[in-house]
Coordinates of C-alpha atoms and ligand atoms in Angstrom, one line a residue:
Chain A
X1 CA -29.1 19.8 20.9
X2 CA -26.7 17.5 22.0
X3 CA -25.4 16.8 25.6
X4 CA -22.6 15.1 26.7
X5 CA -22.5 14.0 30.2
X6 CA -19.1 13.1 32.2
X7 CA -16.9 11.3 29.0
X8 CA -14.2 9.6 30.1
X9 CA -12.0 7.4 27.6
X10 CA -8.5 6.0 28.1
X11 CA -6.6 4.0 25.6
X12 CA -3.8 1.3 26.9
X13 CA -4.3 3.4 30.7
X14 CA -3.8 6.7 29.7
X15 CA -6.4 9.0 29.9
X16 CA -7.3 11.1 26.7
X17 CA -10.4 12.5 28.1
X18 CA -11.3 13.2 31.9
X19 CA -15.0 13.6 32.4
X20 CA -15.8 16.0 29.9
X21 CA -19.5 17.3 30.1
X22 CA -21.3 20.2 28.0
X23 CA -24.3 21.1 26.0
X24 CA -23.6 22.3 22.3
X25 CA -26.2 24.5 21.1
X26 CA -29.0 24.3 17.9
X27 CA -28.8 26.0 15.5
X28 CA -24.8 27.4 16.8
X29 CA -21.5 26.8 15.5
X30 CA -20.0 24.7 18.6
X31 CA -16.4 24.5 18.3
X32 CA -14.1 22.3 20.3
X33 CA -10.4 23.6 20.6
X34 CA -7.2 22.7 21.6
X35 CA -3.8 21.8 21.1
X36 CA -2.9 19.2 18.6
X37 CA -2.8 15.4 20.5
X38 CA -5.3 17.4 23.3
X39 CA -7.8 14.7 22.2
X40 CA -10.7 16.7 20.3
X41 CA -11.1 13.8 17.7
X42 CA -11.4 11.6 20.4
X43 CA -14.1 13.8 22.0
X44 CA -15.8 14.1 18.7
X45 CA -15.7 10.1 17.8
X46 CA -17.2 9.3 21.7
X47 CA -20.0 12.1 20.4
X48 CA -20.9 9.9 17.7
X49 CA -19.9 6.4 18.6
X50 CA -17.4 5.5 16.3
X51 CA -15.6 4.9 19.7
X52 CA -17.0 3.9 22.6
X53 CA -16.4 6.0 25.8
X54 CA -15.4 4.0 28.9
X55 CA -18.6 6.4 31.2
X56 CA -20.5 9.1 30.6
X57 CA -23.6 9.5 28.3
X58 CA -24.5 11.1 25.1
X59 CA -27.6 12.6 24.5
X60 CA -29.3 13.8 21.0
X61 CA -32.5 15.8 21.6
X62 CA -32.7 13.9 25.1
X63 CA -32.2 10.6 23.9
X64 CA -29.9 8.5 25.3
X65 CA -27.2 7.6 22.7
X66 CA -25.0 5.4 24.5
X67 CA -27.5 3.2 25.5
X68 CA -28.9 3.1 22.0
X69 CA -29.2 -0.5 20.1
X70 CA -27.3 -0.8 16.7
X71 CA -30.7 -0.5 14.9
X72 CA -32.0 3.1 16.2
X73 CA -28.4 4.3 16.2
X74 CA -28.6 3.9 12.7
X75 CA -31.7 5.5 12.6
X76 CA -30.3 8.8 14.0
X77 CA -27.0 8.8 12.4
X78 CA -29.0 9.7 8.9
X79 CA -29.6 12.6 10.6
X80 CA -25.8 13.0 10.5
X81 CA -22.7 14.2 8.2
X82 CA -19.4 14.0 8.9
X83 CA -16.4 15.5 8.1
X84 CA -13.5 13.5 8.6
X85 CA -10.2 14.9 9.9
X86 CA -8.6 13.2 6.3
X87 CA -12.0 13.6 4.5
X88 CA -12.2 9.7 4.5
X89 CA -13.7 10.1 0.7
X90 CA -14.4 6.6 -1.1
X91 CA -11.7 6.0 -3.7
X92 CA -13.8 3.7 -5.6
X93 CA -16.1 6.6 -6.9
X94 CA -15.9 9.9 -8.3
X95 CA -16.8 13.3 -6.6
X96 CA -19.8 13.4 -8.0
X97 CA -20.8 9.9 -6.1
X98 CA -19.0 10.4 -3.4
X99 CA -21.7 13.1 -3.1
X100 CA -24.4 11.3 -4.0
X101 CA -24.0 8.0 -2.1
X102 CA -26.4 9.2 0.6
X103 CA -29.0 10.3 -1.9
X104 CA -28.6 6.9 -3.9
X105 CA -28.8 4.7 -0.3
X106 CA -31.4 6.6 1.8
X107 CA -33.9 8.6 -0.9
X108 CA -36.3 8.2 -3.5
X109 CA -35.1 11.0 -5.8
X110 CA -35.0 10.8 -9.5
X111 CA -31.6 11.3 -11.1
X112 CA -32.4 14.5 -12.5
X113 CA -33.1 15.9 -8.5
X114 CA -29.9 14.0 -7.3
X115 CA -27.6 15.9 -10.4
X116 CA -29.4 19.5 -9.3
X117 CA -28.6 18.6 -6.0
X118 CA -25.0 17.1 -6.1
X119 CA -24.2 20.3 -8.2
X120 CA -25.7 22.6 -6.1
X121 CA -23.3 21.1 -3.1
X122 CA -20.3 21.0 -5.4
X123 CA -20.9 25.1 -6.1
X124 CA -21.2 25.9 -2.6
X125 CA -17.7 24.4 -2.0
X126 CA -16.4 25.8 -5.6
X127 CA -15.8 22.2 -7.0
X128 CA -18.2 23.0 -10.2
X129 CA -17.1 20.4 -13.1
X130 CA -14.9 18.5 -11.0
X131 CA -17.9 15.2 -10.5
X132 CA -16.0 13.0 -12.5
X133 CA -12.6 13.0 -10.7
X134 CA -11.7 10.7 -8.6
X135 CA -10.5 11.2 -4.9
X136 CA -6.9 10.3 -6.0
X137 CA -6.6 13.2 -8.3
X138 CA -7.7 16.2 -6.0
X139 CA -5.6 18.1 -3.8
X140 CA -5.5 17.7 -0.2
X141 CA -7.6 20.7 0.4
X142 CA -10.1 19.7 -2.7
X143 CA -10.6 16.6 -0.9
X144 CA -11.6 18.4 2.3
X145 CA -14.4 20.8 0.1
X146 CA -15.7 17.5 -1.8
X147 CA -15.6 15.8 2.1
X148 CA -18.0 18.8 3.4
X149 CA -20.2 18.4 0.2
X150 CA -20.9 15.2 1.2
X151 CA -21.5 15.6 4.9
X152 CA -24.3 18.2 3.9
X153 CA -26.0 16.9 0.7
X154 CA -28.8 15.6 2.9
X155 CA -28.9 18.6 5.4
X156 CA -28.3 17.0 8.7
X157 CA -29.6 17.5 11.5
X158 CA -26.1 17.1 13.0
X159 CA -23.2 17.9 11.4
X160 CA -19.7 17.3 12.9
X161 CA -16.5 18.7 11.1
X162 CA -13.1 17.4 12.3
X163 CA -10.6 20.8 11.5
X164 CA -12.8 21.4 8.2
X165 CA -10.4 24.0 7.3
X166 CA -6.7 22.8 8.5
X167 CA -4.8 22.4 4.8
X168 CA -6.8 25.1 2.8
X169 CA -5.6 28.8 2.1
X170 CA -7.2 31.3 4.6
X171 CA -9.3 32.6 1.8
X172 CA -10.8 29.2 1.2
X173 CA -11.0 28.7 5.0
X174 CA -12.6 32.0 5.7
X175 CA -15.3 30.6 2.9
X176 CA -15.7 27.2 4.3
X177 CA -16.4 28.9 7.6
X178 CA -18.9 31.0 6.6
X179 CA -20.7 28.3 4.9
X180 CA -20.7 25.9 7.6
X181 CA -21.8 28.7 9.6
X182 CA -24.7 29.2 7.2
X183 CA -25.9 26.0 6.7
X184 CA -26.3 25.9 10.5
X185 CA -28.6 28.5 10.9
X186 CA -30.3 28.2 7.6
X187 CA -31.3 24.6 8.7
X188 CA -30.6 25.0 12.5
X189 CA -28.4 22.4 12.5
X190 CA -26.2 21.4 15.7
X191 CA -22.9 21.7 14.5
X192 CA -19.6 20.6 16.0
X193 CA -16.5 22.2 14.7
X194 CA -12.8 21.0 16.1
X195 CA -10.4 23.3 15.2
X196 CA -6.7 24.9 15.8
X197 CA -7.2 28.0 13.8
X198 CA -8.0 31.2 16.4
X199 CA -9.4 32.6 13.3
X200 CA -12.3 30.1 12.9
X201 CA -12.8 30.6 16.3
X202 CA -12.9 34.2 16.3
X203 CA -15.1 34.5 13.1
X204 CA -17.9 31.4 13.6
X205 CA -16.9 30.6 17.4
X206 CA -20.8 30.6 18.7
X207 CA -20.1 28.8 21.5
X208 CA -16.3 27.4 22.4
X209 CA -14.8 24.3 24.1
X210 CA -11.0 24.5 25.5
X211 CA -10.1 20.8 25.8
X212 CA -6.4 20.5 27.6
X213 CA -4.8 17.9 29.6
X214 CA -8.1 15.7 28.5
X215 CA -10.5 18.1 30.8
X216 CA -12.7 20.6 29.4
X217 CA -10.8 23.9 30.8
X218 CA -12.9 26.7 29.7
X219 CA -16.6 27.5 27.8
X220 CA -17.3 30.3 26.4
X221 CA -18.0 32.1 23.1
X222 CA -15.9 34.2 20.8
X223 CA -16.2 37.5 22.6
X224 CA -15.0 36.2 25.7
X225 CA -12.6 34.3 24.9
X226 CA -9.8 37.1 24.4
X227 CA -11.4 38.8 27.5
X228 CA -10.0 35.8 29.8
X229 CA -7.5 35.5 32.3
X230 CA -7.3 31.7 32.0
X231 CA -3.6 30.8 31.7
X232 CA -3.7 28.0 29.1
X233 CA -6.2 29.2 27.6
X234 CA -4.4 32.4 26.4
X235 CA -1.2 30.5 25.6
X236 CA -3.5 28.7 23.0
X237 CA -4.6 31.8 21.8
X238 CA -2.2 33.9 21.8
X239 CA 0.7 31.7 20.2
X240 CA -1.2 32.3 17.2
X241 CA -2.2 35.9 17.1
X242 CA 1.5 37.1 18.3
X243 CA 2.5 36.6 15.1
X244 CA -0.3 39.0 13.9
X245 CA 0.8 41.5 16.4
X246 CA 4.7 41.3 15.4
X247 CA 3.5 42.2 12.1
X248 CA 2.0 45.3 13.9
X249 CA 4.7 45.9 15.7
X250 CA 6.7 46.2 12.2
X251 CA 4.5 48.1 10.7
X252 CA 5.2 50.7 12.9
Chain B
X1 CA -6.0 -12.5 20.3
X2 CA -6.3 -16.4 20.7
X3 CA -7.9 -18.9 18.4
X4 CA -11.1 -18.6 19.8
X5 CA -11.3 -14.8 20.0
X6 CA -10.9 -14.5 16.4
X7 CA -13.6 -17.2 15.5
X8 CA -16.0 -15.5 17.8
X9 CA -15.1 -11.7 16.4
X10 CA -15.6 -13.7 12.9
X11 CA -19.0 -14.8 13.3
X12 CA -20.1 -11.6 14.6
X13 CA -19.1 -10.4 11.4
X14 CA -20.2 -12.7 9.2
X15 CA -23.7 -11.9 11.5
X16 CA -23.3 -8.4 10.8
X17 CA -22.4 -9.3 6.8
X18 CA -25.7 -10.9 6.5
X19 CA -28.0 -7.9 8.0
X20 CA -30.7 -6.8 5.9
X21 CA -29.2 -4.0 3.5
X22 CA -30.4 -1.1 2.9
X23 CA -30.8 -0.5 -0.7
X24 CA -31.0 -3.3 -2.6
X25 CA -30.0 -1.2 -5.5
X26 CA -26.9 0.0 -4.0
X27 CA -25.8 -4.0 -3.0
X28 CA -26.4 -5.3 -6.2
X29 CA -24.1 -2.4 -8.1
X30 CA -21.6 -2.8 -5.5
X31 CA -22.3 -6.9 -6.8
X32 CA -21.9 -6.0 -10.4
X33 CA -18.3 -4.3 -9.7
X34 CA -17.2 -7.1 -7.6
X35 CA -17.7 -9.7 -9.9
X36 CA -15.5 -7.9 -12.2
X37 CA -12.8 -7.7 -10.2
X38 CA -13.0 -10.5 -8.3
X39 CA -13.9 -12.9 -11.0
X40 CA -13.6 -11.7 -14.5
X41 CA -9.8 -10.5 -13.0
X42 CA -9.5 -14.1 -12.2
X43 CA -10.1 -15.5 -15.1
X44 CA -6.4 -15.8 -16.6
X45 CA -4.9 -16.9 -13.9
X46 CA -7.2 -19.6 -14.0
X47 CA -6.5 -21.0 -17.3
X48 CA -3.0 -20.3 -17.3
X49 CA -2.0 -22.7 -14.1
X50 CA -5.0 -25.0 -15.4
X51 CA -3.4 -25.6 -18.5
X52 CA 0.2 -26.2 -17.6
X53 CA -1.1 -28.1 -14.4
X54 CA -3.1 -30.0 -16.4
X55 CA 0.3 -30.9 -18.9
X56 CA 2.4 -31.7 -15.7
X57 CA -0.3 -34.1 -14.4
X58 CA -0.2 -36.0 -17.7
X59 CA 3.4 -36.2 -18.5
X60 CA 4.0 -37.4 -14.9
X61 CA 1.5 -39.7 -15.2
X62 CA 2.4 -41.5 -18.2
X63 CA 6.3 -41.5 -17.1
X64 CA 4.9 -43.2 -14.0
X65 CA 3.1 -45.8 -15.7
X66 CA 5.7 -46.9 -18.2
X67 CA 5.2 -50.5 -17.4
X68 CA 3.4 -52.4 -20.4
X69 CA 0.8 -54.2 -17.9
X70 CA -0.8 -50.9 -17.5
X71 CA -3.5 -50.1 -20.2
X72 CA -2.8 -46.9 -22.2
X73 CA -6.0 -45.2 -21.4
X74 CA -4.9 -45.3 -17.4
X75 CA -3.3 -42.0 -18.2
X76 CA -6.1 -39.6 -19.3
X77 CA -7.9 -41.4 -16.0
X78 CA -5.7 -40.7 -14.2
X79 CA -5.3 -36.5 -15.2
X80 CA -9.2 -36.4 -15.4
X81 CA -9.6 -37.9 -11.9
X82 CA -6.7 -35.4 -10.5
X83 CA -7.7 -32.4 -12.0
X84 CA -11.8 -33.1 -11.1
X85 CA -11.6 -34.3 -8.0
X86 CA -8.4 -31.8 -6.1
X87 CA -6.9 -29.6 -9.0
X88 CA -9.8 -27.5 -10.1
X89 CA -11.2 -27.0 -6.5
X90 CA -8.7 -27.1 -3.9
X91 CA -5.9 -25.7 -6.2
X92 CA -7.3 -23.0 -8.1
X93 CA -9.1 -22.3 -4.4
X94 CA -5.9 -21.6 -3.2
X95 CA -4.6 -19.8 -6.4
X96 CA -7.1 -17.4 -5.5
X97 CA -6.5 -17.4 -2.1
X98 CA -3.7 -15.7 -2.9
X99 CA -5.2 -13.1 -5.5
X100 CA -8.7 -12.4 -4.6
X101 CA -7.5 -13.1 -0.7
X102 CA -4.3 -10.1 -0.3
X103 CA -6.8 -8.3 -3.3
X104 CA -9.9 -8.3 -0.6
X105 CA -8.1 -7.7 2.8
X106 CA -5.9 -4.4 1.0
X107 CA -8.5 -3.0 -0.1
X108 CA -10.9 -3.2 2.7
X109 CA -7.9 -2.7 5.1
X110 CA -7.4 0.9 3.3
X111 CA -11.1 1.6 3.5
X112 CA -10.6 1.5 7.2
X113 CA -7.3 2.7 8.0
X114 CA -8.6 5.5 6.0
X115 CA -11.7 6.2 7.8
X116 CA -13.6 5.3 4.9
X117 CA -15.3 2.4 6.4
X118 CA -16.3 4.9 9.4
X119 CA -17.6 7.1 7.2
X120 CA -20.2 4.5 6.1
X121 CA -20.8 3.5 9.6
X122 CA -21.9 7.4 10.5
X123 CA -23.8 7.5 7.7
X124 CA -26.2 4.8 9.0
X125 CA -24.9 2.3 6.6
X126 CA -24.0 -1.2 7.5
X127 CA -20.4 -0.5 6.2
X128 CA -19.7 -4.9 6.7
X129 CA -23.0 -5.8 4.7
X130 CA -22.0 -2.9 2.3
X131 CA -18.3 -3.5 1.6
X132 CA -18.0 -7.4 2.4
X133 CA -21.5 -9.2 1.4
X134 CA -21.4 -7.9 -2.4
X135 CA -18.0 -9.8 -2.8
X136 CA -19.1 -13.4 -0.8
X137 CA -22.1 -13.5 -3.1
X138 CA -19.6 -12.6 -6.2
X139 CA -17.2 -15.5 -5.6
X140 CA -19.5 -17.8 -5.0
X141 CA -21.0 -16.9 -8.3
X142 CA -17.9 -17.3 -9.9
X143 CA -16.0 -19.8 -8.8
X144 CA -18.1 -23.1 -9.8
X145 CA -17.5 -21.1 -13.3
X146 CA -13.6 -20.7 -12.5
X147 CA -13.8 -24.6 -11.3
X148 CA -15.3 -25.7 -14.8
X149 CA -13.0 -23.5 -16.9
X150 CA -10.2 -24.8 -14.9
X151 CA -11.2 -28.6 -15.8
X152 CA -11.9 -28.0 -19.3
X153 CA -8.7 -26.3 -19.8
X154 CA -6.7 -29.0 -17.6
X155 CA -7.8 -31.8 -19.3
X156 CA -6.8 -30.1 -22.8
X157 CA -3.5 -29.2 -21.3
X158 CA -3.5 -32.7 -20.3
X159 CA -3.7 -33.7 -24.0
X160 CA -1.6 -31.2 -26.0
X161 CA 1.3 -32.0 -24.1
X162 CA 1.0 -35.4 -23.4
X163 CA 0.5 -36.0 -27.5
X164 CA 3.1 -33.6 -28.2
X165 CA 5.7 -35.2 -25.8
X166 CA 4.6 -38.2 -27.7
X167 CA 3.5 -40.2 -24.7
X168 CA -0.1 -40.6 -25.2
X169 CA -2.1 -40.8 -28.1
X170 CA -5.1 -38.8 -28.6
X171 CA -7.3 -41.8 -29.2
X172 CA -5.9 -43.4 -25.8
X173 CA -6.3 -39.7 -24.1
X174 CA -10.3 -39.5 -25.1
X175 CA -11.0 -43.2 -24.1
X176 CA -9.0 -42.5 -21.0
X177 CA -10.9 -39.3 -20.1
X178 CA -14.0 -41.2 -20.5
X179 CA -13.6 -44.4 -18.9
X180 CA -15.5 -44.9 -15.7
X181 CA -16.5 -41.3 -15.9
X182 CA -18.3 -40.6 -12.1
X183 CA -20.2 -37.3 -12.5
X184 CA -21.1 -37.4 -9.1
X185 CA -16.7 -36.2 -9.1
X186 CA -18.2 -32.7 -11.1
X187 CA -20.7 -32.2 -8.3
X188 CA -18.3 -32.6 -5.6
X189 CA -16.0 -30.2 -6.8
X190 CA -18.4 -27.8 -7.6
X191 CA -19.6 -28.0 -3.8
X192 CA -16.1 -27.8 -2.4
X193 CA -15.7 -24.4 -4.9
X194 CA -18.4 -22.7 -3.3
X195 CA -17.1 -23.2 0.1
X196 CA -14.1 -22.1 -0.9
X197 CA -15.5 -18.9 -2.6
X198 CA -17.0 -18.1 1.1
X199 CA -14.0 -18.8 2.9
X200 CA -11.7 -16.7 0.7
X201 CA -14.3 -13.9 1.0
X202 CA -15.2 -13.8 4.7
X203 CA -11.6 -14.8 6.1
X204 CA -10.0 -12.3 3.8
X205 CA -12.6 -9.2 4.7
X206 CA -12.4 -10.3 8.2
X207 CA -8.7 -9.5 8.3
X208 CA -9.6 -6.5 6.5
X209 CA -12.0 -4.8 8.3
X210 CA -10.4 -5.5 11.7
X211 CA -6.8 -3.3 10.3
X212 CA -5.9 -0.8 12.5
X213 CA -3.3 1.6 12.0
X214 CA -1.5 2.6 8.7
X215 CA -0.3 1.5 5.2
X216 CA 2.4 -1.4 6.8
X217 CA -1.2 -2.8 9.1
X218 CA -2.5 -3.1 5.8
X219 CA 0.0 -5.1 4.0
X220 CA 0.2 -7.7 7.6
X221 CA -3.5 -7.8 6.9
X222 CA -3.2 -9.0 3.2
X223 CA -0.5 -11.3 4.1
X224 CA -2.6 -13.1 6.8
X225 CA -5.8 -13.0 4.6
X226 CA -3.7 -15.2 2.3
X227 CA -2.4 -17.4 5.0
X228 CA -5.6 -18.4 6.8
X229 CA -8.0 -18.7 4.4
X230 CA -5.1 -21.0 2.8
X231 CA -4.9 -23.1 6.1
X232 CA -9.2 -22.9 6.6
X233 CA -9.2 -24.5 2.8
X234 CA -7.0 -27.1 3.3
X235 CA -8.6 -27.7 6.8
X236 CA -11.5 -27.5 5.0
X237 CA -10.5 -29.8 1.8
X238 CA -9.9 -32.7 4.5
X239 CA -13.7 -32.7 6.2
X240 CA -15.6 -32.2 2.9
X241 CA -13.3 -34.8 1.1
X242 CA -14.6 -37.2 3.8
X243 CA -18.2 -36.2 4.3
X244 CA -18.8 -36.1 0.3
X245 CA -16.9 -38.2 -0.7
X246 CA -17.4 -41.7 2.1
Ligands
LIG1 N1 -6.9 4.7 18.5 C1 -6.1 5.2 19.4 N2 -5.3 4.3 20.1 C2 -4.4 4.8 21.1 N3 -4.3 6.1 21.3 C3 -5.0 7.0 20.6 C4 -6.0 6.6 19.6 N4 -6.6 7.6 19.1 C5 -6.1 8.7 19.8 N5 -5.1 8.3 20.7 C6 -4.4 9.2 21.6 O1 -5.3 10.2 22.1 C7 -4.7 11.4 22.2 C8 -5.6 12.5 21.5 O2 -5.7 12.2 20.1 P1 -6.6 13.1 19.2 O3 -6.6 12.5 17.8 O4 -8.0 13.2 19.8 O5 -6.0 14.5 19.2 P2 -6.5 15.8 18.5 O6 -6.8 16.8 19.6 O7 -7.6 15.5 17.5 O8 -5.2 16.3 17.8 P3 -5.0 17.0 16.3 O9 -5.3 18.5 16.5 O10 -3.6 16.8 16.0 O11 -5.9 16.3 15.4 C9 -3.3 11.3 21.5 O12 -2.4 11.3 22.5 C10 -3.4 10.0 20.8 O13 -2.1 9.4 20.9
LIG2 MG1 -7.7 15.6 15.5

């Protein structure tokens, strides 16, 4: 489980995010949505340090993160993977270690375990026989798949995916939905999801967070979420799915 | 930023360079892939400036010293003492200034305008130990190599062109590069290499790891990389030459 408490973060006076506080479920697909520039990566980066907030707390299983030395945040953040909004994959090495690099730094495993493992990662994202490519010659959205086989080789504890499926086709969204969705309950994982796409929401949205104007504006899960009345919140999610209904509309 | 603002944000990182890593394995393949590029890649460069330098140095040298009162042998003195005590330290130091230096800050620079260098950081590495202390330890490897190439090819510069201009003959050239040999001159420039290596190293990844922004941050990264580690050697050149050498 992991709590935020009252995150507030400006950059150069302008607010980005205005006491945001929530709780984001084990073993649930949290997802944190908005409009693009809304400030969800921000949000996500103050959840895991790589900015600081200016207040507020983070809290992992009722630690205090913020107030964390260098040393025992490092500690917890092998419990992490990440997915990067640009897959941030090192373009010095391969897929295959890319993948590996966690196993390499942090365990004792033999190489035969690391291969079984790295190629059981690289199937679940359908990038069998690609290990020896480099980052450079995948596609945008082969990038992403190799980026979300690394953030799970070591099954986290946490994992945090910034728009995992933004780029890909909806079939190979729909699929890396499902298995994030997956690995979170097969390993109860906390899992934070941003996202634009109303259909991630609707098919893995456990529990959702509608960040606009830098305040959290509405909670909620999947079900309710078309239910609402909340203005801005059906603006967001309804600019998407009126296209869906036009098609309807034609159809008939 | 002022002056002292980036010293002070520099020696946190060199701090943070010098934590204790996590894999020793990982550091010391990461070391193996640096020394390649950083030094084996450096290696042509090297020779090639060495060995014209080292020409230049002589020709000039014996035009200089036309007058008969001066003893032939003055001239391969003279290009050994040049190329031993400045050329093949603070010269080739800031030859690779330039090519290890903008080489260093790009690619660390990309690392973290691509969120590469975060990604390391979330996975509970010490991304600065990681990326930078493999390639301090690498230079400072190499370079008291690069320093020794760089004299043995200078001085032989030194001789095919001063015998094939015709102003020195090799019998005067190999007394000359003998005569009241110091060693303690080798030493010296060895020790002044090996500073260099560090500052070319740290200075460069400092500018580096502190890009923020896009591709054109990068590049003003890798051009101030070059610049200050050029002005910190220099800077540098003038307190060692008088502590070491006084
Ligand atoms: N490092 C930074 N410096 C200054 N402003 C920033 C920085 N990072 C983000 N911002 C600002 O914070 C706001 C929120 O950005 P953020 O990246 O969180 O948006 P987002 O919700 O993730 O959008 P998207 O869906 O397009 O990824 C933007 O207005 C952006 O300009
Ligand atoms: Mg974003």
């Amino acid at each position: 489980m992991i709590e935020v408490r009252h995150i507030t973060k400006s950059f150069a006076g302008q607010k980005v995010l205005d006491d945001v506080s929530t709780i984001f479920d084990q073993g649930k697909t949290n997802l944190i949505i908005g409009r693009s520039g809304s400030g969800k990566t921000v949000l996500l980066k103050c959840i895991v340090g790589l900015l600081e907030a200016d207040g507020g707390e983070v809290l992992y299983g009722g630690q205090c993160f913020t107030a964390m030395s260098g040393n025992d945040r490092k500690k917890i953040r092998q419990k992490f993977g990440m997915l990067f909004q640009g897959a941030a994959l090192f373009d010095s090495l391969s897929v295959e270690e890319n993948v590996k690099f966690n196993l390499d730094m942090f365990t004792v495993m033999s190489d035969h375990e690391k291969r079984e493992r790295v190629d059981f990662c690289l199937r679940r994202v359908n990038l069998e026989n690609k290990n020896h490519l480099y980052p450079s010659e995948l596609s945008g959205g082969m990038k992403k798949r190799a980026a979300i086989a690394r953030a799970i080789v070591m099954n986290p504890r946490y994992l945090f995916c910034d728009e995992p499926n933004s780029g890909l086709d909806p079939e190979t969204a729909i699929m890396i939905d499902r298995l994030i969705k997956e690995i979170t309950e097969e390993f109860n994982m906390t899992t934070i999801i941003n996202t634009h796409d109303i259909n991630s929401v609707l098919a893995i949205g456990e529990k959702v967070i509608f960040i606009h104007n830098g305040k959290k504006w509405w909670e909620g899960t999947k079900e309710e979420i078309l239910e609402d009345e909340n203005p801005e919140l059906n603006n967001f999610v309804f600019a998407a799915r009126a296209i869906k209904k036009m098609k309807k509309f034609e159809d008939i | 930023m002022n002056l002292l603002q980036h010293i002070g944000r520099y020696t946190l990182l060199v701090m943070k360079v010098f934590d204790r890593p996590e894999k020793h394995r990982m550091y010391y393949k990461r070391l193996l892939r640096e020394l390649g590029v950083l030094g084996i890649n450096s290696i042509g460069i090297v020779a090639i400036i060495s060995f014209f330098m080292g020409a230049v140095i002589t020709i000039q040298t014996a035009y200089n010293t036309e007058n008969p009162l001066y003893p032939a042998y003055l001239i391969g003195l003279a290009a050994r003492d040049s190329i031993l005590l400045e050329f093949s330290s603070t010269i080739v130091a800031l030859i690779l200034a330039g090519k290890v230096g903008s080489n260093i800050a790009s690619e660390i620079g990309t690392m973290k305008v691509t969120e590469q260098i975060d990604a390391l950081e979330i996975m509970g590495v010490n991304s600065a130990g990681y990326i930078i202390l493999p390639k301090i330890v690498a230079l400072i490897i190499f370079a008291p190599f690069l320093s020794i190439l760089s004299m043995l090819i200078g001085i032989f510069g030194g001789w095919i062109a001063g015998v094939s201009v015709g102003v020195v003959t090799t019998a005067d050239y190999v007394y000359g590069i003998q005569y009241a040999f110091i060693p303690y001159y080798i030493t010296y420039s060895l020790i002044k290499s090996v500073i260099f290596a560090f500052i070319i190293t740290s200075v460069s990844s400092y500018h580096g790891y502190y890009t923020s922004g896009g591709a054109l941050e990068v590049g003003r990264s890798s051009t101030l990389a070059v610049v200050h580690s050029s002005v910190v050697i220099l800077l540098f050149n003038l307190i060692l030459t008088q502590l070491l050498l006084s």
